[in-house]
mmCIF file of C-alpha atoms in Angstrom:
data_model
loop_
_atom_site.group_PDB
_atom_site.id
_atom_site.type_symbol
_atom_site.label_atom_id
_atom_site.label_comp_id
_atom_site.label_asym_id
_atom_site.label_seq_id
_atom_site.Cartn_x
_atom_site.Cartn_y
_atom_site.Cartn_z
ATOM 1 C CA MET A 1 103.007 3.599 27.622
ATOM 2 C CA SER A 2 106.158 3.105 25.520
ATOM 3 C CA ASP A 3 104.888 -0.184 24.169
ATOM 4 C CA PHE A 4 101.970 1.676 22.597
ATOM 5 C CA GLU A 5 103.656 4.869 21.393
ATOM 6 C CA ASP A 6 103.746 5.627 17.673
ATOM 7 C CA ASN A 7 106.920 4.324 16.029
ATOM 8 C CA PRO A 8 108.265 6.790 13.402
ATOM 9 C CA GLU A 9 110.143 3.969 11.709
ATOM 10 C CA ASP A 10 107.015 1.916 11.239
ATOM 11 C CA ASN A 11 106.122 1.926 7.547
ATOM 12 C CA GLY A 12 103.114 -0.354 7.929
ATOM 13 C CA PRO A 13 99.595 0.524 6.769
ATOM 14 C CA SER A 14 98.399 1.705 10.220
ATOM 15 C CA THR A 15 98.008 5.459 10.551
ATOM 16 C CA PRO A 16 99.024 7.387 13.715
ATOM 17 C CA ILE A 17 95.331 7.988 14.453
ATOM 18 C CA LYS A 18 94.539 4.290 14.207
ATOM 19 C CA LYS A 19 97.528 3.466 16.419
ATOM 20 C CA ARG A 20 96.355 5.930 19.041
ATOM 21 C CA GLN A 21 92.879 4.407 18.934
ATOM 22 C CA ILE A 22 94.292 0.899 19.406
ATOM 23 C CA ARG A 23 96.555 2.143 22.197
ATOM 24 C CA ASN A 24 93.662 3.851 23.994
ATOM 25 C CA GLU A 25 91.497 0.747 23.768
ATOM 26 C CA LEU A 26 94.299 -1.423 25.146
ATOM 27 C CA LEU A 27 94.982 1.010 27.970
ATOM 28 C CA LYS A 28 91.277 1.274 28.777
ATOM 29 C CA HIS A 29 90.998 -2.512 28.941
ATOM 30 C CA LYS A 30 94.149 -2.683 31.054
ATOM 31 C CA LYS A 31 92.820 -0.013 33.425
ATOM 32 C CA GLN A 32 89.432 -1.735 33.777
ATOM 33 C CA LYS A 33 91.183 -5.017 34.521
ATOM 34 C CA HIS A 34 93.325 -3.296 37.160
ATOM 35 C CA ILE A 35 90.232 -1.717 38.745
ATOM 36 C CA LYS A 36 88.474 -5.093 39.025
ATOM 37 C CA GLN A 37 91.596 -6.632 40.574
ATOM 38 C CA LYS A 38 91.707 -3.780 43.077
ATOM 39 C CA TYR A 39 88.035 -4.186 43.967
ATOM 40 C CA ARG A 40 88.442 -7.928 44.389
ATOM 41 C CA LYS A 41 91.149 -7.371 47.010
ATOM 42 C CA GLU A 42 89.325 -4.613 48.908
ATOM 43 C CA TRP A 43 85.751 -5.919 48.998
ATOM 44 C CA GLU A 44 84.811 -7.153 52.405
ATOM 45 C CA ASN A 45 81.244 -5.846 52.247
ATOM 46 C CA ASN A 46 79.627 -4.352 49.190
ATOM 47 C CA ILE A 47 76.228 -3.300 47.876
ATOM 48 C CA LEU A 48 75.060 -4.130 44.361
ATOM 49 C CA PHE A 49 72.965 -1.899 42.094
ATOM 50 C CA ARG A 50 71.691 -2.709 38.612
ATOM 51 C CA ASP A 51 69.458 -1.333 35.886
ATOM 52 C CA GLU A 52 68.764 -2.132 32.249
ATOM 53 C CA SER A 53 68.253 -0.104 29.102
ATOM 54 C CA THR A 54 67.771 -0.556 25.363
ATOM 55 C CA ASP A 55 70.041 1.435 23.035
ATOM 56 C CA ILE A 56 69.310 2.861 19.590
ATOM 57 C CA ALA A 57 70.322 -0.451 17.985
ATOM 58 C CA CYS A 58 67.559 -2.205 19.984
ATOM 59 C CA ILE A 59 70.117 -4.084 22.108
ATOM 60 C CA SER A 60 69.127 -4.521 25.758
ATOM 61 C CA THR A 61 71.983 -4.230 28.233
ATOM 62 C CA MET A 62 72.227 -4.429 32.011
ATOM 63 C CA CYS A 63 74.522 -2.115 33.961
ATOM 64 C CA ILE A 64 76.009 -3.212 37.283
ATOM 65 C CA VAL A 65 77.310 -0.685 39.821
ATOM 66 C CA VAL A 66 78.969 -1.621 43.116
ATOM 67 C CA ARG A 67 79.220 0.416 46.311
ATOM 68 C CA PHE A 68 81.999 -0.339 48.777
ATOM 69 C CA PHE A 69 84.554 1.284 51.061
ATOM 70 C CA ASP A 70 87.485 2.496 48.965
ATOM 71 C CA SER A 71 90.658 2.651 51.043
ATOM 72 C CA ASP A 72 92.360 4.923 48.469
ATOM 73 C CA VAL A 73 89.943 7.795 49.116
ATOM 74 C CA GLY A 74 88.917 6.773 52.616
ATOM 75 C CA LYS A 75 85.171 6.748 51.983
ATOM 76 C CA ILE A 76 82.314 4.745 50.501
ATOM 77 C CA SER A 77 82.514 4.796 46.702
ATOM 78 C CA SER A 78 80.143 3.803 43.892
ATOM 79 C CA GLN A 79 81.869 2.448 40.790
ATOM 80 C CA PHE A 80 80.848 0.941 37.473
ATOM 81 C CA TRP A 81 81.440 -2.806 37.448
ATOM 82 C CA ASP A 82 80.095 -4.390 34.266
ATOM 83 C CA LEU A 83 77.765 -3.994 31.290
ATOM 84 C CA LEU A 84 76.036 -7.239 30.342
ATOM 85 C CA PRO A 85 73.702 -8.150 27.454
ATOM 86 C CA VAL A 86 70.213 -9.007 28.643
ATOM 87 C CA TYR A 87 69.883 -11.412 25.701
ATOM 88 C CA ASN A 88 73.167 -13.239 25.174
ATOM 89 C CA ILE A 89 73.163 -14.469 21.565
ATOM 90 C CA GLU A 90 75.815 -17.034 22.502
ATOM 91 C CA ASN A 91 73.213 -18.730 24.699
ATOM 92 C CA PRO A 92 70.101 -19.451 22.547
ATOM 93 C CA ASP A 93 68.244 -21.051 25.460
ATOM 94 C CA GLN A 94 68.608 -17.859 27.522
ATOM 95 C CA VAL A 95 67.414 -15.720 24.611
ATOM 96 C CA HIS A 96 64.376 -17.966 24.146
ATOM 97 C CA ALA A 97 63.546 -17.815 27.875
ATOM 98 C CA GLY A 98 63.716 -13.999 27.883
ATOM 99 C CA ALA A 99 64.729 -11.528 30.582
ATOM 100 C CA THR A 100 63.541 -13.713 33.453
ATOM 101 C CA SER A 101 64.540 -13.162 37.051
ATOM 102 C CA GLU A 102 66.584 -16.379 36.973
ATOM 103 C CA ASN A 103 68.589 -15.326 33.897
ATOM 104 C CA ILE A 104 69.267 -11.854 35.290
ATOM 105 C CA PHE A 105 70.314 -13.247 38.667
ATOM 106 C CA LEU A 106 72.641 -15.829 37.128
ATOM 107 C CA SER A 107 74.196 -13.223 34.796
ATOM 108 C CA VAL A 108 74.976 -10.890 37.698
ATOM 109 C CA ILE A 109 76.491 -13.619 39.860
ATOM 110 C CA ALA A 110 78.496 -14.958 36.901
ATOM 111 C CA SER A 111 80.000 -11.505 36.310
ATOM 112 C CA PHE A 112 81.433 -11.478 39.835
ATOM 113 C CA LYS A 113 82.595 -15.069 39.819
ATOM 114 C CA LYS A 114 84.323 -14.549 36.470
ATOM 115 C CA ASN A 115 86.563 -11.998 38.220
ATOM 116 C CA ASN A 116 87.028 -14.173 41.320
ATOM 117 C CA VAL A 117 84.942 -11.932 43.565
ATOM 118 C CA ASN A 118 83.585 -13.557 46.719
ATOM 119 C CA VAL A 119 79.827 -13.079 46.264
ATOM 120 C CA ASP A 120 79.253 -13.971 49.930
ATOM 121 C CA ASN A 121 80.415 -10.418 50.719
ATOM 122 C CA ILE A 122 77.280 -8.921 49.117
ATOM 123 C CA ILE A 123 75.269 -7.212 51.869
ATOM 124 C CA GLY A 124 72.838 -5.116 49.809
ATOM 125 C CA PHE A 125 70.957 -4.984 46.519
ATOM 126 C CA GLY A 126 69.230 -2.028 44.843
ATOM 127 C CA SER A 127 67.122 -1.850 41.692
ATOM 128 C CA ASP A 128 63.974 -0.382 40.158
ATOM 129 C CA GLY A 129 60.631 -1.658 41.381
ATOM 130 C CA CYS A 130 59.481 -3.813 38.465
ATOM 131 C CA SER A 131 58.047 -7.235 39.334
ATOM 132 C CA THR A 132 60.971 -9.098 37.755
ATOM 133 C CA MET A 133 63.388 -7.354 40.111
ATOM 134 C CA MET A 134 61.354 -6.691 43.266
ATOM 135 C CA GLY A 135 58.332 -9.010 43.102
ATOM 136 C CA LYS A 136 57.327 -10.951 46.208
ATOM 137 C CA ASN A 137 57.606 -14.264 44.378
ATOM 138 C CA ASN A 138 60.237 -15.570 41.970
ATOM 139 C CA SER A 139 62.097 -12.256 41.476
ATOM 140 C CA VAL A 140 65.767 -11.314 41.490
ATOM 141 C CA SER A 141 65.437 -9.879 45.009
ATOM 142 C CA THR A 142 63.868 -13.088 46.382
ATOM 143 C CA ARG A 143 66.693 -15.120 44.845
ATOM 144 C CA ILE A 144 69.266 -12.792 46.396
ATOM 145 C CA LYS A 145 67.563 -13.073 49.802
ATOM 146 C CA GLU A 146 67.646 -16.850 49.484
ATOM 147 C CA LYS A 147 71.287 -16.883 48.384
ATOM 148 C CA PHE A 148 72.487 -14.251 50.875
ATOM 149 C CA PRO A 149 70.382 -14.321 54.068
ATOM 150 C CA GLY A 150 70.236 -10.967 55.859
ATOM 151 C CA VAL A 151 70.936 -8.931 52.701
ATOM 152 C CA PHE A 152 69.466 -5.399 52.594
ATOM 153 C CA ILE A 153 67.051 -4.845 49.679
ATOM 154 C CA MET A 154 66.358 -1.284 48.496
ATOM 155 C CA ARG A 155 64.079 -0.366 45.626
ATOM 156 C CA CYS A 156 64.619 2.891 43.740
ATOM 157 C CA ILE A 157 62.534 5.634 45.400
ATOM 158 C CA CYS A 158 62.704 7.775 42.254
ATOM 159 C CA HIS A 159 61.216 4.942 40.218
ATOM 160 C CA SER A 160 58.449 4.459 42.807
ATOM 161 C CA LEU A 161 57.587 8.166 42.678
ATOM 162 C CA HIS A 162 57.471 7.990 38.899
ATOM 163 C CA LEU A 163 55.106 5.003 39.029
ATOM 164 C CA CYS A 164 52.793 6.899 41.410
ATOM 165 C CA CYS A 165 52.767 9.880 39.084
ATOM 166 C CA SER A 166 52.214 7.701 35.997
ATOM 167 C CA GLU A 167 49.328 5.836 37.632
ATOM 168 C CA ALA A 168 47.628 9.100 38.631
ATOM 169 C CA TYR A 169 48.177 10.443 35.112
ATOM 170 C CA LYS A 170 45.986 7.629 33.734
ATOM 171 C CA SER A 171 42.925 9.348 35.215
ATOM 172 C CA LEU A 172 43.435 12.231 32.770
ATOM 173 C CA PRO A 173 42.289 12.007 29.120
ATOM 174 C CA ARG A 174 44.600 10.023 26.855
ATOM 175 C CA ARG A 175 44.402 12.765 24.236
ATOM 176 C CA LEU A 176 46.774 14.991 26.265
ATOM 177 C CA GLU A 177 49.777 12.742 25.719
ATOM 178 C CA ASP A 178 48.736 12.061 22.125
ATOM 179 C CA PHE A 179 48.528 15.797 21.524
ATOM 180 C CA ALA A 180 52.057 16.386 22.888
ATOM 181 C CA ARG A 181 53.455 13.588 20.705
ATOM 182 C CA ASN A 182 51.586 14.736 17.605
ATOM 183 C CA VAL A 183 52.909 18.277 17.927
ATOM 184 C CA PHE A 184 56.478 17.038 18.401
ATOM 185 C CA ASN A 185 56.265 14.586 15.492
ATOM 186 C CA PHE A 186 54.870 17.276 13.186
ATOM 187 C CA PHE A 187 58.070 19.312 13.611
ATOM 188 C CA SER A 188 60.721 16.695 14.358
ATOM 189 C CA HIS A 189 61.054 15.301 10.817
ATOM 190 C CA SER A 190 60.609 18.520 8.861
ATOM 191 C CA SER A 191 63.109 21.367 8.833
ATOM 192 C CA LYS A 192 60.611 23.275 6.675
ATOM 193 C CA HIS A 193 57.952 23.145 9.395
ATOM 194 C CA GLN A 194 60.481 24.224 12.002
ATOM 195 C CA SER A 195 61.614 27.172 9.896
ATOM 196 C CA GLN A 196 58.023 28.215 9.207
ATOM 197 C CA PHE A 197 57.171 28.015 12.906
ATOM 198 C CA ILE A 198 60.008 30.413 13.761
ATOM 199 C CA GLU A 199 58.236 33.104 11.706
ATOM 200 C CA PHE A 200 55.149 32.820 13.920
ATOM 201 C CA GLN A 201 57.267 32.850 17.087
ATOM 202 C CA GLN A 202 59.010 36.010 15.986
ATOM 203 C CA PHE A 203 55.719 37.639 14.924
ATOM 204 C CA LEU A 204 54.294 37.115 18.433
ATOM 205 C CA ASN A 205 57.595 38.001 20.162
ATOM 206 C CA ILE A 206 57.802 34.546 21.731
ATOM 207 C CA ASP A 207 61.158 32.960 22.513
ATOM 208 C CA VAL A 208 62.340 30.766 19.639
ATOM 209 C CA HIS A 209 62.351 27.374 21.347
ATOM 210 C CA LYS A 210 61.857 23.922 19.886
ATOM 211 C CA ILE A 211 59.004 21.628 20.911
ATOM 212 C CA LEU A 212 60.286 18.968 23.301
ATOM 213 C CA HIS A 213 59.844 15.217 23.008
ATOM 214 C CA PRO A 214 57.576 13.558 25.617
ATOM 215 C CA SER A 215 59.875 10.646 26.405
ATOM 216 C CA GLN A 216 58.472 7.497 28.026
ATOM 217 C CA THR A 217 61.710 6.644 29.831
ATOM 218 C CA ARG A 218 63.012 9.978 31.089
ATOM 219 C CA TRP A 219 61.115 10.509 34.315
ATOM 220 C CA LEU A 220 61.505 14.272 34.544
ATOM 221 C CA SER A 221 60.796 15.118 30.906
ATOM 222 C CA LEU A 222 57.012 15.534 30.965
ATOM 223 C CA ALA A 223 57.086 18.675 33.121
ATOM 224 C CA SER A 224 59.445 20.354 30.645
ATOM 225 C CA VAL A 225 57.240 19.293 27.717
ATOM 226 C CA VAL A 226 54.132 20.803 29.343
ATOM 227 C CA GLU A 227 55.962 24.023 30.176
ATOM 228 C CA ARG A 228 57.232 24.382 26.617
ATOM 229 C CA LEU A 229 53.815 23.717 25.021
ATOM 230 C CA LEU A 230 52.138 26.365 27.196
ATOM 231 C CA GLU A 231 54.941 28.811 26.405
ATOM 232 C CA GLN A 232 54.418 28.305 22.663
ATOM 233 C CA TRP A 233 50.602 27.876 22.769
ATOM 234 C CA ASP A 234 49.658 31.095 20.967
ATOM 235 C CA ALA A 235 52.311 30.585 18.284
ATOM 236 C CA LEU A 236 51.146 27.004 17.814
ATOM 237 C CA LYS A 237 47.501 28.111 17.435
ATOM 238 C CA LEU A 238 48.442 30.632 14.769
ATOM 239 C CA PHE A 239 50.754 28.222 12.963
ATOM 240 C CA PHE A 240 48.305 25.297 12.837
ATOM 241 C CA THR A 241 45.420 27.555 11.872
ATOM 242 C CA ASN A 242 47.428 28.523 8.824
ATOM 243 C CA LYS A 243 48.516 24.937 8.171
ATOM 244 C CA TRP A 244 45.003 23.522 8.426
ATOM 245 C CA ILE A 245 43.557 26.129 6.057
ATOM 246 C CA SER A 246 46.366 25.924 3.486
ATOM 247 C CA ASP A 247 47.328 22.229 3.480
ATOM 248 C CA LYS A 248 44.084 20.523 4.514
ATOM 249 C CA LEU A 249 46.028 17.732 6.241
ATOM 250 C CA LEU A 250 44.368 15.475 8.813
ATOM 251 C CA SER A 251 47.396 15.708 11.134
ATOM 252 C CA SER A 252 47.336 19.503 11.251
ATOM 253 C CA GLU A 253 43.528 19.545 11.628
ATOM 254 C CA THR A 254 43.715 17.179 14.620
ATOM 255 C CA ILE A 255 46.295 19.360 16.364
ATOM 256 C CA TYR A 256 44.345 22.521 15.489
ATOM 257 C CA ASN A 257 41.161 21.148 17.089
ATOM 258 C CA GLN A 258 43.051 20.298 20.279
ATOM 259 C CA LEU A 259 44.629 23.746 20.439
ATOM 260 C CA MET A 260 41.234 25.391 20.117
ATOM 261 C CA ASP A 261 39.694 23.230 22.867
ATOM 262 C CA PRO A 262 39.795 25.243 26.157
ATOM 263 C CA PHE A 263 39.647 22.040 28.219
ATOM 264 C CA THR A 264 42.901 20.831 26.676
ATOM 265 C CA LYS A 265 44.699 23.969 27.762
ATOM 266 C CA GLY A 266 43.045 23.730 31.195
ATOM 267 C CA TYR A 267 44.437 20.213 31.677
ATOM 268 C CA PHE A 268 47.899 21.420 30.698
ATOM 269 C CA TYR A 269 47.662 24.236 33.252
ATOM 270 C CA PHE A 270 46.855 21.594 35.874
ATOM 271 C CA LEU A 271 49.872 19.515 34.809
ATOM 272 C CA GLN A 272 52.035 22.638 34.938
ATOM 273 C CA TRP A 273 51.015 23.047 38.590
ATOM 274 C CA ILE A 274 51.226 19.426 39.796
ATOM 275 C CA LEU A 275 54.219 17.960 37.926
ATOM 276 C CA PRO A 276 56.927 20.221 39.460
ATOM 277 C CA LYS A 277 55.921 18.918 42.903
ATOM 278 C CA PHE A 278 56.939 15.416 41.831
ATOM 279 C CA THR A 279 59.979 16.401 39.768
ATOM 280 C CA THR A 280 61.368 18.567 42.587
ATOM 281 C CA LEU A 281 60.948 15.696 45.045
ATOM 282 C CA ASN A 282 62.484 13.271 42.555
ATOM 283 C CA GLN A 283 65.497 15.517 42.047
ATOM 284 C CA TYR A 284 65.842 15.834 45.824
ATOM 285 C CA PHE A 285 66.381 12.075 46.065
ATOM 286 C CA GLN A 286 68.993 12.219 43.281
ATOM 287 C CA THR A 287 71.153 14.931 44.836
ATOM 288 C CA ASP A 288 74.779 14.224 45.726
ATOM 289 C CA ASN A 289 74.358 16.086 49.017
ATOM 290 C CA ILE A 290 73.599 14.370 52.320
ATOM 291 C CA VAL A 291 69.838 14.772 52.820
ATOM 292 C CA LEU A 292 69.023 11.660 54.844
ATOM 293 C CA ASN A 293 67.965 13.722 57.857
ATOM 294 C CA THR A 294 65.482 15.808 55.826
ATOM 295 C CA LEU A 295 63.959 13.216 53.447
ATOM 296 C CA HIS A 296 61.014 12.310 55.678
ATOM 297 C CA LYS A 297 60.154 15.968 56.259
ATOM 298 C CA LYS A 298 60.381 16.675 52.524
ATOM 299 C CA MET A 299 58.026 13.791 51.722
ATOM 300 C CA GLU A 300 55.591 14.921 54.427
ATOM 301 C CA ILE A 301 55.506 18.507 53.144
ATOM 302 C CA THR A 302 54.905 17.381 49.544
ATOM 303 C CA PHE A 303 52.172 14.939 50.592
ATOM 304 C CA LYS A 304 50.323 17.602 52.604
ATOM 305 C CA ASP A 305 50.760 20.141 49.819
ATOM 306 C CA ILE A 306 49.033 17.827 47.335
ATOM 307 C CA LEU A 307 46.227 16.885 49.749
ATOM 308 C CA LEU A 308 45.423 20.400 50.923
ATOM 309 C CA SER A 309 45.828 22.302 47.661
#
């Protein structure tokens, strides 16, 4: 630590804040390097997990997590390993080829070999269920099976449940999701609209809550969006009635017509009933508690509940 402490005799241009930032970055890098050295020594058998995401700067990255027995705590531990760019600008050929199963597989293996990790110790692989990762032919999982015979492959159950729910949702009218997005977009970019809406909420003695965003990537968000829209339904009807009459805007008229359609509200009541069954089950799989002995029973109860209701 002393090598990075602020020196009161230093009259250079660096400020104490900047020095602390540099020190923290150096220490963080040093700590991460120490962690990888520690893992390299302790790994006899380990399981690999990965997932990808795109940030606000439209940069796709791939996160790698490893699960292994940590002798320091005496139990199996899951730890962050690396964050890799899906499209490496230093390799134009890889960028041109895209996020193929071969490129993803080679990037993951290269991350371990770069830190002198024996990849032959990999005994498991977990990921979401997209075809690139878990397809029967030419996927990352098939390449891992070929490279490491006997490896255990596990697809994300939460992702599979989400896909089932999303596929069933396609049988409902498309206008339901469009309606939820239109209502959110009407308020999200206008503080004036939000302030005006509060007046209608207060007039009807409804809790002053904001309209939620129906995200495409957050699996459990739709249930909250439906619940919030039904909670604010009467205030929304009154607000958009006023907006449509006063402003004569197409956007407000479209939302007004949906709010006045009894079938639209009926569909949202159905979603309010069915979605918590999936979100509760999804959350059950994400718990930190040991629920292995009750998972099958939980799935069976939910399945029967949906069939017999």
